Tab-separated table of C-alpha atoms and ligand atoms in Angstrom:
chain	number	residue	atom	x	y	z
A	89	MET	CA	121.396	-108.855	-68.966
A	90	ARG	CA	123.484	-110.359	-67.373
A	91	GLY	CA	124.586	-108.344	-64.298
A	92	PHE	CA	120.357	-108.216	-63.875
A	93	GLY	CA	120.628	-112.766	-64.165
A	94	GLY	CA	123.013	-111.411	-61.491
A	95	PHE	CA	120.838	-109.407	-59.390
A	96	VAL	CA	117.545	-111.386	-59.474
A	97	ASN	CA	119.862	-114.900	-58.649
A	98	GLY	CA	121.291	-111.703	-54.767
A	99	CYS	CA	117.860	-111.362	-54.393
A	100	ILE	CA	116.137	-115.173	-54.608
A	101	PHE	CA	119.194	-115.810	-52.561
A	102	ALA	CA	119.124	-113.874	-50.007
A	103	LEU	CA	114.991	-114.180	-49.789
A	104	ALA	CA	116.475	-118.332	-49.030
A	105	LEU	CA	118.456	-116.644	-46.452
A	106	LEU	CA	115.417	-114.717	-44.979
A	107	ILE	CA	113.551	-117.108	-44.860
A	108	GLY	CA	115.466	-119.617	-43.304
A	109	LEU	CA	116.812	-117.303	-40.333
A	110	ALA	CA	113.014	-117.243	-39.458
A	111	PHE	CA	112.312	-120.562	-39.783
A	112	GLY	CA	115.730	-121.669	-37.720
A	113	ALA	CA	113.645	-118.766	-34.998
A	114	VAL	CA	110.577	-119.867	-34.886
A	115	GLN	CA	112.552	-123.743	-34.323
A	116	SER	CA	115.045	-123.312	-31.910
A	117	GLY	CA	112.358	-121.069	-29.456
A	118	LEU	CA	113.746	-117.710	-29.916
A	119	VAL	CA	109.753	-116.576	-30.774
A	120	PRO	CA	108.392	-116.389	-27.092
A	121	ALA	CA	105.914	-118.127	-27.222
A	122	ASN	CA	104.795	-117.814	-22.986
A	123	ALA	CA	102.786	-115.336	-21.697
A	124	ASP	CA	104.404	-113.881	-18.437
A	125	SER	CA	106.639	-111.911	-20.194
A	126	LYS	CA	106.307	-108.118	-22.207
A	127	PRO	CA	105.526	-108.332	-25.734
A	128	ASN	CA	108.616	-107.146	-27.798
A	129	ARG	CA	109.218	-104.119	-29.802
A	130	ILE	CA	108.635	-106.096	-32.818
A	131	GLU	CA	105.327	-107.470	-31.678
A	132	ARG	CA	103.626	-104.286	-30.054
A	133	TRP	CA	104.916	-102.854	-33.725
A	134	LEU	CA	103.176	-106.032	-35.463
A	135	ALA	CA	100.208	-105.249	-33.304
A	136	HIS	CA	99.851	-101.988	-33.355
A	137	ALA	CA	100.420	-100.487	-36.091
A	138	SER	CA	97.596	-102.421	-38.632
A	139	LEU	CA	95.277	-102.746	-35.861
A	140	GLU	CA	95.114	-98.534	-36.540
A	141	ALA	CA	94.462	-98.942	-39.924
A	142	ALA	CA	92.023	-101.934	-40.126
A	143	ILE	CA	90.381	-99.761	-37.329
A	144	ALA	CA	90.733	-96.463	-39.588
A	145	ARG	CA	89.389	-98.560	-42.465
A	146	GLY	CA	87.050	-100.440	-40.991
A	147	SER	CA	85.058	-98.182	-38.517
A	148	LYS	CA	85.089	-95.181	-40.858
A	149	ASP	CA	81.362	-95.470	-42.155
A	150	LEU	CA	80.333	-96.980	-39.260
A	151	GLN	CA	77.532	-95.073	-37.022
A	152	ASN	CA	74.996	-95.722	-33.974
A	153	PRO	CA	71.657	-96.609	-35.549
A	154	LEU	CA	69.846	-97.017	-31.803
A	155	GLN	CA	69.400	-94.009	-29.321
A	156	ALA	CA	71.140	-93.688	-26.060
A	157	SER	CA	68.426	-93.757	-24.492
A	158	ASP	CA	68.664	-95.031	-20.195
A	159	ASP	CA	67.546	-98.843	-21.317
A	160	ASN	CA	69.664	-98.835	-24.230
A	161	LEU	CA	72.636	-98.263	-22.003
A	162	ILE	CA	70.745	-100.632	-19.069
A	163	ALA	CA	70.854	-103.765	-21.561
A	164	GLY	CA	75.006	-102.405	-22.791
A	165	VAL	CA	75.600	-102.475	-18.772
A	166	HIS	CA	74.340	-106.044	-18.787
A	167	LEU	CA	75.733	-107.362	-21.506
A	168	TYR	CA	79.342	-106.276	-20.356
A	169	GLY	CA	78.511	-107.583	-16.933
A	170	ALA	CA	77.381	-110.731	-18.694
A	171	ASN	CA	80.211	-110.906	-21.937
A	172	CYS	CA	82.700	-108.123	-21.061
A	173	ALA	CA	83.789	-107.823	-16.903
A	174	VAL	CA	86.286	-111.238	-16.614
A	175	CYS	CA	88.383	-109.511	-18.728
A	176	HIS	CA	87.991	-105.498	-17.822
A	177	GLY	CA	86.297	-105.648	-14.529
A	178	ALA	CA	83.367	-104.215	-13.165
A	179	ALA	CA	82.950	-100.505	-11.659
A	180	ASP	CA	85.823	-101.149	-8.332
A	181	ALA	CA	88.147	-101.432	-11.175
A	182	LYS	CA	89.470	-104.599	-10.384
A	183	GLN	CA	90.802	-107.617	-12.607
A	184	SER	CA	90.070	-111.270	-12.618
A	185	ASN	CA	93.032	-113.143	-11.920
A	186	PRO	CA	92.795	-114.208	-15.843
A	187	ALA	CA	93.049	-111.032	-16.127
A	188	LYS	CA	95.734	-110.437	-14.386
A	189	GLY	CA	97.734	-112.346	-16.140
A	190	PHE	CA	97.643	-111.849	-19.964
A	191	TYR	CA	100.823	-111.493	-21.499
A	192	ILE	CA	99.009	-107.470	-23.290
A	193	ARG	CA	97.006	-106.391	-20.417
A	194	SER	CA	93.064	-105.861	-20.813
A	195	PRO	CA	92.209	-102.070	-20.093
A	196	ALA	CA	90.618	-102.003	-16.884
A	197	LEU	CA	87.581	-100.051	-18.327
A	198	ALA	CA	85.828	-98.424	-15.286
A	199	LYS	CA	89.522	-96.439	-14.437
A	200	ASP	CA	90.978	-96.652	-17.677
A	201	GLY	CA	88.153	-95.772	-20.008
A	202	VAL	CA	87.570	-95.186	-23.863
A	203	GLU	CA	85.012	-92.538	-23.676
A	204	ASP	CA	87.611	-90.036	-25.520
A	205	ASP	CA	87.651	-93.462	-28.673
A	206	PRO	CA	84.243	-93.020	-31.254
A	207	GLU	CA	81.611	-95.274	-30.643
A	208	SER	CA	82.681	-96.707	-33.926
A	209	GLU	CA	85.724	-97.673	-33.188
A	210	THR	CA	84.598	-99.830	-30.244
A	211	PHE	CA	81.908	-101.893	-32.467
A	212	TRP	CA	84.231	-102.627	-34.298
A	213	LYS	CA	86.570	-103.841	-31.953
A	214	VAL	CA	84.127	-105.604	-30.518
A	215	LYS	CA	82.936	-107.051	-33.129
A	216	HIS	CA	85.982	-108.408	-34.327
A	217	GLY	CA	88.661	-108.794	-31.416
A	218	ILE	CA	91.906	-107.906	-31.157
A	219	ARG	CA	94.648	-110.171	-33.189
A	220	TYR	CA	97.308	-111.022	-30.496
A	221	THR	CA	95.907	-110.454	-27.582
A	222	ALA	CA	93.330	-111.693	-25.362
A	223	MET	CA	90.785	-109.420	-26.746
A	224	PRO	CA	87.724	-111.800	-28.064
A	225	SER	CA	85.972	-111.115	-31.095
A	226	PHE	CA	81.825	-111.009	-30.317
A	227	GLY	CA	80.539	-110.446	-34.416
A	228	ALA	CA	79.241	-114.511	-34.328
A	229	THR	CA	77.966	-114.129	-30.629
A	230	LEU	CA	76.509	-111.023	-29.807
A	231	SER	CA	73.894	-109.603	-32.624
A	232	ASP	CA	75.195	-105.611	-34.042
A	233	ALA	CA	72.493	-103.884	-31.859
A	234	ASP	CA	73.812	-105.693	-28.721
A	235	ILE	CA	77.393	-104.455	-29.759
A	236	TRP	CA	76.173	-100.500	-29.759
A	237	LYS	CA	74.459	-100.409	-26.752
A	238	LEU	CA	77.988	-101.787	-25.672
A	239	ALA	CA	79.805	-99.278	-27.118
A	240	MET	CA	77.271	-97.053	-25.842
A	241	PHE	CA	77.438	-97.955	-22.516
A	242	LEU	CA	81.414	-97.637	-23.039
A	243	LYS	CA	81.157	-93.827	-24.567
A	244	ARG	CA	79.207	-93.107	-21.047
A	245	MET	CA	80.709	-94.403	-19.221
A	246	ASP	CA	82.048	-91.777	-16.787
A	247	LYS	CA	78.564	-89.859	-17.075
A	248	LEU	CA	75.507	-91.977	-16.890
A	249	ASP	CA	72.183	-91.192	-15.211
A	250	PRO	CA	71.185	-92.264	-11.703
A	251	GLN	CA	69.574	-94.917	-13.017
A	252	VAL	CA	71.738	-96.347	-15.709
A	253	ASP	CA	74.502	-95.670	-12.688
A	254	ALA	CA	73.315	-97.914	-9.880
A	255	GLU	CA	72.927	-100.616	-12.209
A	256	TRP	CA	76.484	-100.581	-13.230
A	257	LYS	CA	77.292	-100.952	-9.691
A	258	LYS	CA	74.939	-104.079	-9.093
A	259	ILE	CA	77.433	-105.313	-11.458
A	260	PRO	CA	79.762	-107.238	-9.341
A	261	SER	CA	83.599	-107.343	-9.001
A	262	ALA	CA	85.461	-109.128	-11.282
A	263	ALA	CA	88.248	-109.486	-8.284
A	264	THR	CA	89.082	-113.096	-7.508
A	265	ALA	CA	88.757	-114.570	-3.912
A	266	ALA	CA	92.619	-115.006	-2.476
A	267	SER	CA	91.670	-119.394	-2.217
A	268	PRO	CA	87.501	-121.297	-2.462
B	6	LIG	C1	89.302	-112.828	-22.274
B	6	LIG	C2	89.624	-111.631	-22.610
B	6	LIG	C3	88.773	-110.961	-22.786
B	6	LIG	C4	87.238	-110.445	-22.882
B	6	LIG	C5	86.112	-110.895	-22.549
B	6	LIG	C6	87.446	-108.886	-23.688
B	6	LIG	N1	87.720	-108.193	-24.091
B	6	LIG	FE1	88.535	-106.452	-24.206
B	6	LIG	N2	90.005	-106.407	-24.157
B	6	LIG	C7	90.947	-107.719	-23.807
B	6	LIG	C8	92.538	-107.095	-24.176
B	6	LIG	C9	93.787	-108.439	-23.406
B	6	LIG	C10	92.319	-105.751	-24.330
B	6	LIG	C11	94.032	-105.084	-24.357
B	6	LIG	C12	94.599	-105.553	-26.196
B	6	LIG	C13	95.119	-104.419	-26.718
B	6	LIG	O1	95.438	-104.270	-25.920
B	6	LIG	O2	95.798	-104.009	-28.282
B	6	LIG	C14	90.844	-105.531	-24.461
B	6	LIG	C15	90.695	-104.382	-25.386
B	6	LIG	C16	89.422	-103.946	-25.330
B	6	LIG	C17	88.865	-102.553	-25.778
B	6	LIG	C18	90.142	-101.563	-26.410
B	6	LIG	C19	90.229	-101.233	-25.127
B	6	LIG	C20	91.743	-99.781	-24.840
B	6	LIG	O3	91.813	-98.342	-24.709
B	6	LIG	O4	91.002	-98.981	-26.720
B	6	LIG	C21	87.614	-102.384	-26.143
B	6	LIG	C22	86.667	-101.240	-26.216
B	6	LIG	C23	87.189	-103.308	-25.233
B	6	LIG	N3	88.493	-104.906	-24.961
B	6	LIG	C24	85.681	-103.801	-25.267
B	6	LIG	C25	85.565	-104.795	-24.700
B	6	LIG	C26	83.663	-105.230	-24.446
B	6	LIG	C27	82.630	-104.789	-24.695
B	6	LIG	C28	84.025	-106.769	-23.878
B	6	LIG	C29	82.303	-107.223	-24.262
B	6	LIG	C30	81.451	-107.271	-24.501
B	6	LIG	C31	85.383	-107.304	-23.983
B	6	LIG	N4	85.898	-106.042	-24.310
B	6	LIG	C32	85.744	-108.054	-23.086
B	6	LIG	C33	89.894	-108.578	-23.567
B	6	LIG	C34	89.087	-108.959	-22.854
């Protein structure tokens, strides 16, 4: 019994020490608070391991209820122009100054796209956002139908029908002018 009590006390002491160390690290500014350095290995692991698990769990039963018609795809292009191009760029894949300053970069989707990802995964990311990054959640601002239109456009971005592609090419570049 005595040994067990000692073990419990040891655990409590170790836990208190860990909490104290973590608190000290935060208080002394050792936990990064700036956005102009790359995330460290622990931050990347925290963000990605749990993101993948959350997506796998949250998107497995999701299915796009809409037809990939040109009308729906064109609606997706316009939604993208209004909500996403500022961070992910237009067809020229050029990025705005704000997008260039994120500590976790937003991919220029015209160049570094998500055509290989299931639409359900893209739907999840757009609806819920990605924690610890600048990727916002759109669940409160866009309907599910609009998010599916975005997901179907991103899935087919590299093989659009000519009339959809023409709308896509009309989205203005996100590149920031050198000076106003
Ligand atoms: C304020 C900036 C910002 C806006 C606006 C934004 N995103 Fe993002 N997005 C990001 C960042 C930063 C990432 C990278 C996150 C990461 O690496 O985990 C990202 C990641 C993504 C990804 C995952 C990319 C991949 O390679 O897995 C998708 C898909 C995406 N965004 C779609 C969209 C769509 C669609 C919209 C518009 C409805 C949008 N984003 C609006 C910043 C933004």
